[in-house]
Short mmCIF file of C-alpha atoms in Angstrom, two decimals:
data_model
loop_
_atom_site.label_atom_id
_atom_site.label_comp_id
_atom_site.label_asym_id
_atom_site.label_seq_id
_atom_site.Cartn_x
_atom_site.Cartn_y
_atom_site.Cartn_z
CA ARG A 22 -0.22 -0.27 -0.44
CA ILE A 23 0.73 3.43 -0.42
CA SER A 24 2.62 4.73 3.13
CA SER A 25 3.07 8.48 1.34
CA LEU A 26 3.97 10.89 -0.98
CA THR A 27 6.31 13.51 -1.33
CA SER A 28 7.89 15.79 -4.13
CA PRO A 29 10.67 18.02 -3.05
CA GLY A 30 10.42 20.24 -6.22
CA LEU A 31 6.93 21.48 -5.34
CA PRO A 32 6.24 25.30 -4.36
CA PRO A 33 5.73 25.93 -0.93
CA GLU A 34 2.00 26.92 -1.23
CA ILE A 35 1.53 23.08 -2.47
CA ASP A 36 1.56 20.59 0.33
CA PRO A 37 1.26 16.98 -0.62
CA SER A 38 -0.38 16.11 2.44
CA LYS A 39 -3.52 17.87 1.60
CA LEU A 40 -3.80 15.44 -1.09
CA ARG A 41 -6.26 13.21 0.19
CA LYS A 42 -7.22 9.38 -1.27
CA ILE A 43 -3.08 8.53 -1.87
CA ALA A 44 -1.99 7.19 1.09
CA GLY A 45 -3.63 3.82 2.06
CA GLN A 46 -4.20 2.98 -1.45
CA GLU A 47 -2.83 -0.66 -3.21
CA LEU A 48 0.65 -0.25 -4.96
CA THR A 49 -0.48 -0.30 -8.32
CA PRO A 50 -0.48 1.56 -11.82
CA ARG A 51 -3.57 2.85 -12.18
CA SER A 52 -2.91 4.89 -7.64
CA ILE A 53 0.29 5.49 -9.03
CA ASP A 54 -0.84 7.65 -11.79
CA LYS A 55 -3.71 9.12 -9.53
CA ALA A 56 -1.34 10.31 -7.83
CA LYS A 57 0.13 11.80 -10.41
CA SER A 58 -2.80 13.24 -11.06
CA ALA A 59 -3.51 14.92 -8.53
CA LEU A 60 -0.44 16.70 -8.30
CA LEU A 61 -0.51 17.96 -11.79
CA ASN A 62 -4.39 19.66 -11.25
CA ALA A 63 -2.83 21.37 -8.31
CA LEU A 64 -0.10 22.79 -10.04
CA GLN A 65 -2.75 23.78 -12.92
CA ASN A 66 -4.72 24.91 -10.56
CA ASP A 67 -1.91 27.45 -9.13
CA GLY A 68 -0.68 28.99 -11.85
CA TYR A 69 1.99 26.57 -13.66
CA ALA A 70 0.74 25.91 -16.63
CA CYS A 71 3.67 23.10 -18.02
CA PRO A 72 4.62 21.12 -14.70
CA GLU A 73 6.66 17.87 -15.68
CA ILE A 74 6.15 15.20 -13.44
CA ALA A 75 8.24 12.22 -13.22
CA ILE A 76 7.12 9.43 -9.56
CA SER A 77 9.10 6.57 -8.46
CA ALA A 78 8.17 4.01 -5.70
CA ASP A 79 9.27 2.41 -3.42
CA SER A 80 7.42 -1.33 -3.56
CA VAL A 81 8.83 -2.07 0.19
CA SER A 82 8.16 0.99 1.88
CA GLY A 83 5.28 2.47 -0.26
CA GLU A 84 6.49 5.65 -0.68
CA LEU A 85 6.01 7.69 -3.96
CA VAL A 86 8.22 10.74 -4.29
CA ALA A 87 7.06 12.56 -7.05
CA ARG A 88 10.29 14.54 -8.84
CA THR A 89 8.46 18.11 -10.33
CA VAL A 90 9.90 20.91 -12.92
CA THR A 91 6.94 23.34 -12.48
CA GLY A 92 7.63 25.00 -15.77
CA GLY A 93 7.55 28.69 -14.15
CA LEU A 94 3.82 30.10 -13.40
CA ARG A 95 2.46 31.37 -16.69
CA THR A 96 -0.50 33.65 -17.32
CA ILE A 97 -3.58 33.44 -19.99
CA ASP A 98 -1.88 35.77 -22.29
CA GLN A 99 -3.81 34.57 -25.62
CA ILE A 100 -6.90 32.41 -26.59
CA THR A 101 -6.99 31.06 -30.17
CA PRO A 102 -10.41 30.75 -30.90
CA PRO A 103 -12.22 27.91 -32.92
CA ARG A 104 -13.90 28.24 -36.22
CA LEU A 105 -17.56 28.56 -36.37
CA ASP A 106 -19.97 28.18 -39.54
CA LYS A 107 -22.88 30.43 -38.70
CA THR A 108 -21.85 31.58 -35.72
CA ASP A 109 -19.70 34.35 -34.64
CA PRO A 110 -16.90 33.23 -32.83
CA ARG A 111 -16.82 36.49 -30.63
CA ILE A 112 -19.84 35.16 -28.58
CA LEU A 113 -17.59 32.99 -26.83
CA ARG A 114 -15.93 36.42 -25.09
CA ARG A 115 -19.24 36.86 -22.92
CA TYR A 116 -18.81 33.30 -21.22
CA GLU A 117 -14.83 33.83 -20.13
CA ALA A 118 -14.36 33.28 -16.59
CA PHE A 119 -11.45 34.86 -16.73
CA LYS A 120 -9.42 38.20 -17.60
CA ILE A 121 -6.46 38.08 -20.60
CA GLY A 122 -3.29 38.13 -18.35
CA GLN A 123 -4.16 36.96 -15.17
CA ARG A 124 -2.01 33.93 -13.69
CA PHE A 125 -3.55 30.42 -15.15
CA ASP A 126 -5.74 28.91 -13.93
CA MET A 127 -7.42 25.46 -15.30
CA ARG A 128 -10.52 25.67 -13.26
CA LEU A 129 -11.17 28.75 -14.47
CA LEU A 130 -10.99 27.64 -18.08
CA ALA A 131 -12.94 24.58 -17.29
CA LEU A 132 -15.86 26.77 -15.67
CA THR A 133 -16.19 28.42 -19.11
CA SER A 134 -16.43 25.85 -20.93
CA GLU A 135 -19.44 24.41 -18.56
CA ARG A 136 -20.76 28.02 -18.73
CA ILE A 137 -20.81 27.23 -22.54
CA LEU A 138 -22.54 23.89 -22.23
CA THR A 139 -25.34 24.88 -19.57
CA ASP A 140 -26.45 27.68 -21.67
CA SER A 141 -26.58 24.85 -24.57
CA LEU A 142 -24.96 27.26 -26.69
CA PHE A 143 -22.49 24.05 -28.40
CA VAL A 144 -22.96 20.03 -27.33
CA SER A 145 -19.10 20.54 -26.46
CA SER A 146 -16.65 22.54 -25.58
CA TYR A 147 -13.18 22.79 -23.86
CA TYR A 148 -9.42 24.54 -23.62
CA ASP A 149 -6.67 22.61 -25.16
CA VAL A 150 -3.59 23.73 -23.52
CA ASP A 151 0.05 22.96 -25.46
CA CYS A 152 3.55 23.36 -23.79
CA SER A 153 6.39 23.59 -26.31
CA SER A 154 9.32 25.56 -26.51
CA SER A 155 7.91 28.40 -28.28
CA GLY A 156 5.67 28.93 -25.30
CA LEU A 157 2.36 28.06 -23.57
CA ARG A 158 -0.62 27.85 -26.65
CA ILE A 159 -4.07 27.88 -25.48
CA THR A 160 -6.73 26.57 -28.42
CA GLN A 161 -10.52 26.57 -27.62
CA LYS A 162 -12.47 23.83 -29.07
CA THR A 163 -16.29 23.55 -29.59
CA VAL A 164 -18.78 20.94 -31.56
CA GLU A 165 -21.76 22.98 -32.90
CA GLY A 166 -24.48 20.26 -32.93
CA LYS A 167 -28.45 21.59 -33.34
CA PRO A 168 -29.17 24.42 -31.44
CA ARG A 169 -32.19 23.27 -30.19
CA LEU A 170 -32.95 21.44 -26.90
CA TYR A 171 -35.73 19.47 -25.61
CA GLN A 172 -35.46 18.29 -21.92
CA MET A 173 -37.83 16.37 -19.94
CA GLY A 174 -37.52 15.52 -16.20
CA VAL A 175 -39.43 13.98 -12.79
CA GLY A 176 -38.70 14.01 -9.06
CA PHE A 177 -39.97 14.08 -5.77
CA ASP A 178 -39.06 15.70 -2.79
CA SER A 179 -41.41 16.27 0.71
CA GLU A 180 -42.64 20.00 0.31
CA ASP A 181 -43.94 19.72 -3.53
CA TYR A 182 -44.11 15.38 -4.16
CA THR A 183 -44.03 14.79 -7.14
CA ILE A 184 -42.56 17.31 -9.80
CA ALA A 185 -42.61 17.36 -13.28
CA LYS A 186 -40.28 19.70 -15.75
CA VAL A 187 -40.66 19.89 -19.99
CA GLN A 188 -38.15 22.46 -21.38
CA TRP A 189 -37.47 23.77 -25.21
CA LYS A 190 -34.83 26.10 -25.81
CA ASP A 191 -33.48 26.93 -29.52
CA ALA A 192 -29.24 28.47 -28.09
CA ARG A 193 -28.61 29.75 -31.54
CA ILE A 194 -31.54 31.77 -33.38
CA ASP A 195 -29.11 34.27 -34.69
CA GLY A 196 -25.18 34.68 -35.03
CA ARG A 197 -25.06 36.79 -32.13
CA GLY A 198 -25.89 33.82 -29.90
CA SER A 199 -29.65 35.48 -28.77
CA SER A 200 -31.46 32.22 -27.35
CA LEU A 201 -35.20 31.56 -26.85
CA ALA A 202 -36.90 29.46 -24.26
CA GLY A 203 -40.23 28.03 -22.99
CA THR A 204 -40.42 25.52 -19.35
CA LEU A 205 -43.74 23.74 -18.17
CA TYR A 206 -43.37 22.80 -14.43
CA ALA A 207 -45.95 21.00 -12.57
CA SER A 208 -45.97 20.40 -8.59
CA TYR A 209 -48.82 19.54 -6.14
CA ARG A 210 -47.78 23.14 -4.45
CA ARG A 211 -47.25 25.13 -8.00
CA GLN A 212 -47.37 25.29 -11.63
CA SER A 213 -46.08 27.26 -14.11
CA ALA A 214 -45.39 28.09 -17.60
CA GLU A 215 -42.59 30.48 -18.91
CA ALA A 216 -41.40 31.94 -22.01
CA SER A 217 -38.11 34.14 -22.50
CA MET A 218 -35.66 35.22 -24.94
CA ARG A 219 -32.29 36.78 -24.38
CA GLU A 220 -31.72 39.24 -27.29
CA TYR A 221 -28.06 40.31 -27.33
CA LEU A 222 -27.09 43.40 -29.54
CA SER A 223 -23.72 42.60 -30.75
CA ALA A 224 -21.86 39.29 -30.71
CA SER A 225 -19.17 40.97 -28.64
CA SER A 226 -21.74 42.57 -25.95
CA ARG A 227 -22.55 40.92 -22.98
CA PHE A 228 -25.60 42.79 -23.07
CA TYR A 229 -28.74 41.80 -23.96
CA LEU A 230 -32.67 42.35 -23.50
CA ARG A 231 -34.81 39.72 -21.80
CA PRO A 232 -38.32 40.02 -22.33
CA ARG A 233 -40.14 37.24 -20.90
CA LEU A 234 -43.47 35.75 -19.89
CA ASP A 235 -44.43 33.85 -17.07
CA PHE A 236 -47.43 32.27 -15.58
CA ASP A 237 -48.07 30.60 -12.04
CA ARG A 238 -50.57 29.26 -9.65
CA GLU A 239 -49.49 28.49 -6.26
CA ASN A 240 -51.46 26.20 -3.14
CA GLN A 241 -49.14 26.46 -0.57
CA VAL A 242 -50.96 26.22 2.72
CA GLN A 243 -51.75 29.78 3.85
CA TYR A 244 -52.68 31.08 0.67
CA GLU A 245 -53.38 30.19 -3.01
CA THR A 246 -52.80 32.82 -5.95
CA VAL A 247 -52.67 33.13 -9.95
CA ASN A 248 -50.34 35.38 -11.31
CA ALA A 249 -49.25 36.25 -14.18
CA GLU A 250 -46.25 38.66 -15.55
CA ALA A 251 -45.19 40.17 -18.50
CA SER A 252 -41.54 41.97 -18.41
CA VAL A 253 -39.06 43.40 -20.81
CA LEU A 254 -35.41 43.76 -18.02
CA ALA A 255 -32.23 44.78 -19.72
CA ALA A 256 -29.27 43.24 -18.43
CA SER A 257 -25.69 42.26 -18.64
CA SER A 258 -22.76 40.55 -16.62
CA TRP A 259 -18.89 41.19 -15.69
CA ASP A 260 -15.88 38.67 -15.33
CA GLY A 261 -12.89 39.76 -13.09
CA GLU A 262 -10.48 37.50 -12.23
CA SER A 263 -12.13 36.22 -9.60
CA LEU A 264 -16.11 37.08 -9.43
CA ARG A 265 -18.36 37.40 -12.07
CA ALA A 266 -21.36 40.39 -11.67
CA GLU A 267 -24.82 40.32 -12.99
CA ALA A 268 -27.23 43.02 -12.96
CA ALA A 269 -30.31 43.44 -14.28
CA VAL A 270 -33.16 46.20 -14.76
CA GLY A 271 -36.60 46.81 -16.13
CA PRO A 272 -40.52 47.11 -16.01
CA ALA A 273 -42.71 44.41 -16.02
CA ARG A 274 -46.83 44.06 -15.94
CA GLN A 275 -47.63 41.94 -12.98
CA TYR A 276 -51.58 40.33 -12.80
CA ILE A 277 -52.56 38.74 -9.28
CA ARG A 278 -55.78 36.96 -8.22
CA THR A 279 -55.94 35.76 -4.93
CA LEU A 280 -58.20 32.53 -4.94
CA ARG A 281 -57.40 31.95 -0.43
CA GLY A 282 -55.81 34.31 2.16
CA PRO A 283 -54.30 37.79 1.97
CA GLY A 284 -54.27 39.82 -1.03
CA PRO A 285 -56.14 41.70 -3.75
CA ASP A 286 -59.48 39.49 -5.72
CA ASN A 287 -57.88 40.90 -9.08
CA ASP A 288 -55.58 43.36 -9.44
CA THR A 289 -53.14 44.08 -12.36
CA PHE A 290 -50.26 46.96 -11.52
CA LEU A 291 -47.11 48.16 -13.10
CA VAL A 292 -43.48 47.15 -11.16
CA LEU A 293 -39.84 47.90 -11.72
CA ARG A 294 -37.52 45.23 -11.02
CA THR A 295 -33.80 45.19 -10.63
CA GLN A 296 -31.67 42.26 -9.72
CA TRP A 297 -27.93 42.61 -8.41
CA SER A 298 -25.76 39.00 -7.77
CA LEU A 299 -21.67 38.64 -7.07
CA LEU A 300 -20.14 35.18 -7.67
CA ASP A 301 -17.06 34.11 -6.86
CA HIS A 302 -15.71 32.41 -9.90
CA LEU A 303 -14.60 28.92 -7.43
CA PHE A 304 -18.23 28.88 -5.80
CA GLU A 305 -19.29 28.74 -9.46
CA TYR A 306 -16.66 25.87 -10.48
CA TYR A 307 -17.77 23.50 -7.34
CA ALA A 308 -21.36 24.24 -7.37
CA GLY A 309 -21.88 20.47 -8.50
CA GLU A 310 -20.42 19.43 -5.29
CA PRO A 311 -19.83 22.73 -3.28
CA ARG A 312 -17.06 22.91 -1.10
CA ARG A 313 -15.65 27.05 -1.22
CA GLY A 314 -16.65 30.34 -2.29
CA TRP A 315 -19.25 32.43 -1.72
CA ARG A 316 -22.23 34.62 -3.54
CA ALA A 317 -24.56 37.21 -2.66
CA SER A 318 -27.18 38.93 -4.40
CA LEU A 319 -30.13 41.78 -4.14
CA GLU A 320 -33.53 42.11 -5.53
CA THR A 321 -35.80 44.79 -5.70
CA VAL A 322 -39.36 45.27 -6.63
CA SER A 323 -41.03 48.60 -6.89
CA ARG A 324 -44.78 50.14 -7.62
CA ALA A 325 -45.81 53.49 -6.96
CA ASP A 326 -49.52 54.96 -6.48
CA ALA A 327 -48.43 57.35 -9.45
CA LEU A 328 -47.82 54.67 -12.00
CA ASP A 329 -51.03 52.25 -12.23
CA SER A 330 -50.91 51.72 -8.92
CA SER A 331 -53.34 51.91 -5.62
CA PHE A 332 -50.68 52.05 -3.03
CA THR A 333 -46.93 52.27 -3.11
CA ALA A 334 -44.56 49.38 -2.32
CA HIS A 335 -40.62 48.38 -2.41
CA ASN A 336 -39.94 44.66 -2.32
CA ILE A 337 -36.19 44.31 -1.06
CA SER A 338 -34.41 41.04 -0.75
CA ALA A 339 -30.65 40.35 -0.09
CA HIS A 340 -29.07 37.05 0.32
CA GLY A 341 -26.05 35.16 0.57
CA GLU A 342 -24.11 31.75 0.72
CA HIS A 343 -20.17 31.53 2.09
CA LEU A 344 -18.72 27.76 1.90
CA TRP A 345 -15.17 27.15 3.36
CA ASN A 346 -13.18 23.76 2.55
CA VAL A 347 -11.43 23.28 6.18
CA GLY A 348 -8.22 22.39 5.92
CA ASN A 349 -7.92 22.70 2.14
CA TYR A 350 -8.18 18.80 1.85
CA ASP A 351 -8.79 17.86 -1.44
CA PRO A 352 -11.57 16.70 -1.62
CA PRO A 353 -12.02 18.21 1.67
CA LEU A 354 -12.72 16.16 4.62
CA LEU A 355 -14.98 18.64 6.16
CA VAL A 356 -17.40 21.78 4.38
CA ALA A 357 -18.75 24.52 6.53
CA GLY A 358 -21.43 26.83 5.71
CA THR A 359 -23.56 29.79 6.75
CA ARG A 360 -26.03 30.73 4.34
CA TRP A 361 -28.44 34.68 5.22
CA TRP A 362 -31.26 36.25 4.48
CA LEU A 363 -32.70 39.65 5.11
CA ALA A 364 -35.72 41.52 3.42
CA THR A 365 -38.61 43.72 3.75
CA THR A 366 -41.46 45.50 1.93
CA TYR A 367 -42.14 49.27 2.84
CA VAL A 368 -45.53 49.99 2.09
CA ASP A 369 -46.96 53.45 2.25
CA ARG A 370 -50.01 53.21 3.80
CA ARG A 371 -50.85 50.60 6.68
CA SER A 372 -54.21 50.01 4.97
CA ALA A 373 -52.45 48.72 2.09
CA ALA A 374 -50.67 46.24 3.48
CA GLN A 375 -53.41 44.25 5.02
CA SER A 376 -55.46 44.22 2.34
CA GLY A 377 -53.92 44.79 -1.11
CA LEU A 378 -50.50 43.38 -0.70
CA GLY A 379 -50.16 39.82 -2.31
CA PRO A 380 -48.32 36.73 -0.92
CA ASP A 381 -45.62 37.67 -3.60
CA MET A 382 -44.60 40.79 -0.93
CA ARG A 383 -44.99 38.73 2.25
CA PHE A 384 -42.64 36.81 3.86
CA TYR A 385 -43.35 33.12 4.76
CA MET A 386 -40.22 31.33 5.81
CA GLY A 387 -39.85 27.39 6.51
CA GLY A 388 -38.96 24.96 3.97
CA ASP A 389 -35.81 22.79 2.82
CA ALA A 390 -34.59 26.62 1.49
CA ASN A 391 -34.10 28.42 4.90
CA PHE A 392 -35.72 27.87 8.18
CA ARG A 393 -36.04 24.18 8.26
CA GLY A 394 -37.60 23.77 11.46
CA ALA A 395 -40.99 24.52 9.64
CA PRO A 396 -43.04 22.90 6.74
CA LEU A 397 -42.93 25.05 3.63
CA LYS A 398 -43.81 28.37 3.92
CA GLY A 399 -45.36 27.81 7.61
CA LEU A 400 -43.52 30.56 9.62
CA PRO A 401 -45.68 32.58 10.84
CA ASN A 402 -48.69 30.11 11.34
CA ASP A 403 -51.43 32.67 10.08
CA ASP A 404 -51.55 33.60 6.42
CA ALA A 405 -50.81 37.06 7.34
CA GLY A 406 -47.08 36.59 6.55
CA PHE A 407 -44.09 39.04 7.27
CA LEU A 408 -43.22 42.23 6.48
CA THR A 409 -39.60 41.92 7.31
CA ALA A 410 -37.54 38.62 7.99
CA ALA A 411 -33.80 37.56 8.26
CA TYR A 412 -32.45 33.93 8.89
CA ASP A 413 -29.40 32.77 9.30
CA GLY A 414 -27.94 29.16 8.83
CA LEU A 415 -25.20 27.37 9.84
CA GLU A 416 -24.16 23.81 8.66
CA LEU A 417 -21.32 21.44 8.66
CA ARG A 418 -21.03 18.20 5.95
CA MET A 419 -18.11 15.74 6.19
CA GLY A 420 -16.67 15.65 2.96
CA ASP A 421 -15.83 11.86 0.91
CA ILE A 422 -15.08 9.87 3.65
CA ILE A 423 -17.68 7.31 4.19
CA ALA A 424 -18.27 4.11 1.28
CA ARG A 425 -20.65 4.85 -1.29
CA GLY A 426 -20.66 8.96 -1.16
CA LEU A 427 -22.81 9.44 2.19
CA GLN A 428 -22.42 12.67 4.01
CA PRO A 429 -23.40 13.47 7.27
CA LEU A 430 -24.14 16.69 8.44
CA VAL A 431 -25.11 19.07 11.52
CA PHE A 432 -27.08 22.24 11.51
CA VAL A 433 -28.74 25.09 13.33
CA ASP A 434 -31.26 27.51 11.89
CA ALA A 435 -32.18 31.06 12.96
CA ALA A 436 -34.96 33.42 12.42
CA MET A 437 -36.54 36.46 13.09
CA GLY A 438 -39.84 38.32 11.46
CA GLY A 439 -41.69 41.30 11.93
CA ARG A 440 -45.16 42.50 11.23
CA GLU A 441 -44.05 45.96 10.01
CA ASP A 442 -41.84 46.59 7.70
CA ALA A 443 -38.11 47.13 8.79
CA HIS A 444 -38.97 45.73 12.04
CA LEU A 445 -38.07 42.39 13.78
CA ASP A 446 -40.33 41.28 16.55
CA PRO A 447 -38.46 39.97 19.84
CA ASP A 448 -38.80 36.35 19.27
CA VAL A 449 -36.25 34.58 17.93
CA TYR A 450 -37.04 30.90 15.95
CA TRP A 451 -34.18 28.22 16.03
CA ALA A 452 -33.37 24.78 14.98
CA PRO A 453 -30.75 22.07 15.67
CA GLY A 454 -30.83 19.40 13.73
CA ALA A 455 -28.68 16.54 11.48
CA GLY A 456 -29.38 15.26 8.34
CA LEU A 457 -27.53 13.23 5.84
CA ARG A 458 -26.07 13.76 1.88
CA TRP A 459 -25.67 11.16 -0.38
CA ALA A 460 -23.61 12.28 -3.60
CA LEU A 461 -24.83 10.64 -6.97
CA PRO A 462 -24.01 10.92 -10.65
CA VAL A 463 -27.11 12.22 -11.35
CA GLY A 464 -27.68 14.70 -8.42
CA SER A 465 -27.44 14.77 -4.78
CA ILE A 466 -30.34 13.65 -2.38
CA ARG A 467 -30.29 15.41 1.07
CA ALA A 468 -32.51 14.20 4.37
CA THR A 469 -32.91 16.44 7.44
CA ALA A 470 -34.52 16.42 10.73
CA SER A 471 -34.28 18.79 13.21
CA ARG A 472 -36.10 19.76 16.29
CA GLY A 473 -37.91 23.38 16.10
CA MET A 474 -37.90 25.94 18.73
CA ILE A 475 -38.75 29.44 20.03
CA TRP A 476 -37.57 32.15 22.17
CA ARG A 477 -39.72 34.03 23.65
CA ARG A 478 -38.10 37.36 23.99
CA GLU A 479 -41.31 39.25 24.42
CA THR A 480 -44.38 36.88 25.33
CA ALA A 481 -46.95 39.42 25.66
CA LEU A 482 -47.39 38.92 21.78
CA PRO A 483 -48.99 36.23 20.45
CA PRO A 484 -46.43 32.89 19.41
CA LEU A 485 -46.50 32.65 15.74
CA TYR A 486 -44.92 29.01 15.40
CA ARG A 487 -45.48 25.66 17.49
CA PRO A 488 -41.95 23.82 18.32
CA HIS A 489 -42.21 20.44 16.59
CA TRP A 490 -40.19 18.60 14.87
CA GLN A 491 -39.72 18.58 11.35
CA PHE A 492 -38.28 16.36 8.24
CA PHE A 493 -37.17 17.17 4.41
CA VAL A 494 -35.87 14.84 2.03
CA SER A 495 -34.90 17.07 -1.16
CA PHE A 496 -33.24 15.64 -4.21
CA GLY A 497 -30.57 18.23 -6.25
CA ARG A 498 -30.81 20.69 -3.49
CA GLU A 499 -27.54 22.15 -1.83
CA PHE A 500 -26.61 24.16 0.73
#
């Protein structure tokens, strides 16, 4: 068996003892290749694009010694674009997760290719990195394929029960990479239909217009509504060396019909939407197997009585997430994470908040997405909802240590709510719990159990929550 892996030629920032699943393995040509690949990835992720590694093994002691020539730090100086038949190759620049001239990182090239595939632009995309005596040469390779994509899926979770989704997309309706998409979604709690478009103004630009039509019916415990919206947002994105920023702003025409719960019987009005987000590149890269990085976003929805509305209201919501690879092992031993959410709705007249404000501008917590000590949208336990809400969750998950990809986790969630804008009531709702994540090739299954509790800091106010045990099972959701 392999007892250790050492490499005297490695840069000081790369520690081979942090590379897991090497020591303890059977000493075979395959395990030696695996150790070499792990070292190669560590070097290429840290700027050494062209390392040379030779590993020798002692069959008696089990020691592996890697003699490494790093080849020096390299930068991404130039990308040779692919040849495309019907599409302007400049559209590929909008997917780049790096800046020309920055330090080489193989993960950023892989992330760029993953963005292209996720957007269904091409059926294959990758970068060929060639190291020769003349220097580093990076060539982008793609396979165009047909632009139309059809997807169907079914699933199940303990909140929405049976879920079905059908999606159609034409990813290249013109040479600028504009797209058209339609989605149908159905579950016990929610049914929706959506048609949207991305119209890029030029092939070299990240700026685009996003017209969208949306129909949505929700049947939650606290309310039942039918909503429709037509919107046109102007949007763009930007990538730095380590961050991605996205922004969108534009008007929308909303229709809401309340079948049960708070809100107007029928109402149509104009709103202004804004969406802002910041995303760490490594958070995006490891999205399928979360381990590090962060993201944060801010969304606003505003309606004004001077613009086709019976009252003025501003809905402001900010949320974020941060993950840490404890000890920086690869693959991780432990992953720690926190996620938070802070939101409020300002209304110019209190009477409007009671009768004219729909559930989409009220806040209901509970469910696998935030406070896991209550059922889906079960906090508060009445249909009035909150006008201000705050949530924070802490989680510690074991890495890939147990066989078959099973990963135990522990967590604690805390939440507060308020019946008025920009004000939180004193009571604190919290829920310690534990669960299990099962990593599968098609996604992850998460099951959690938690005990919801309430810290009564103001006994004069009526309690809005009954402590109890809460269980969740979900497929595909990550912390």
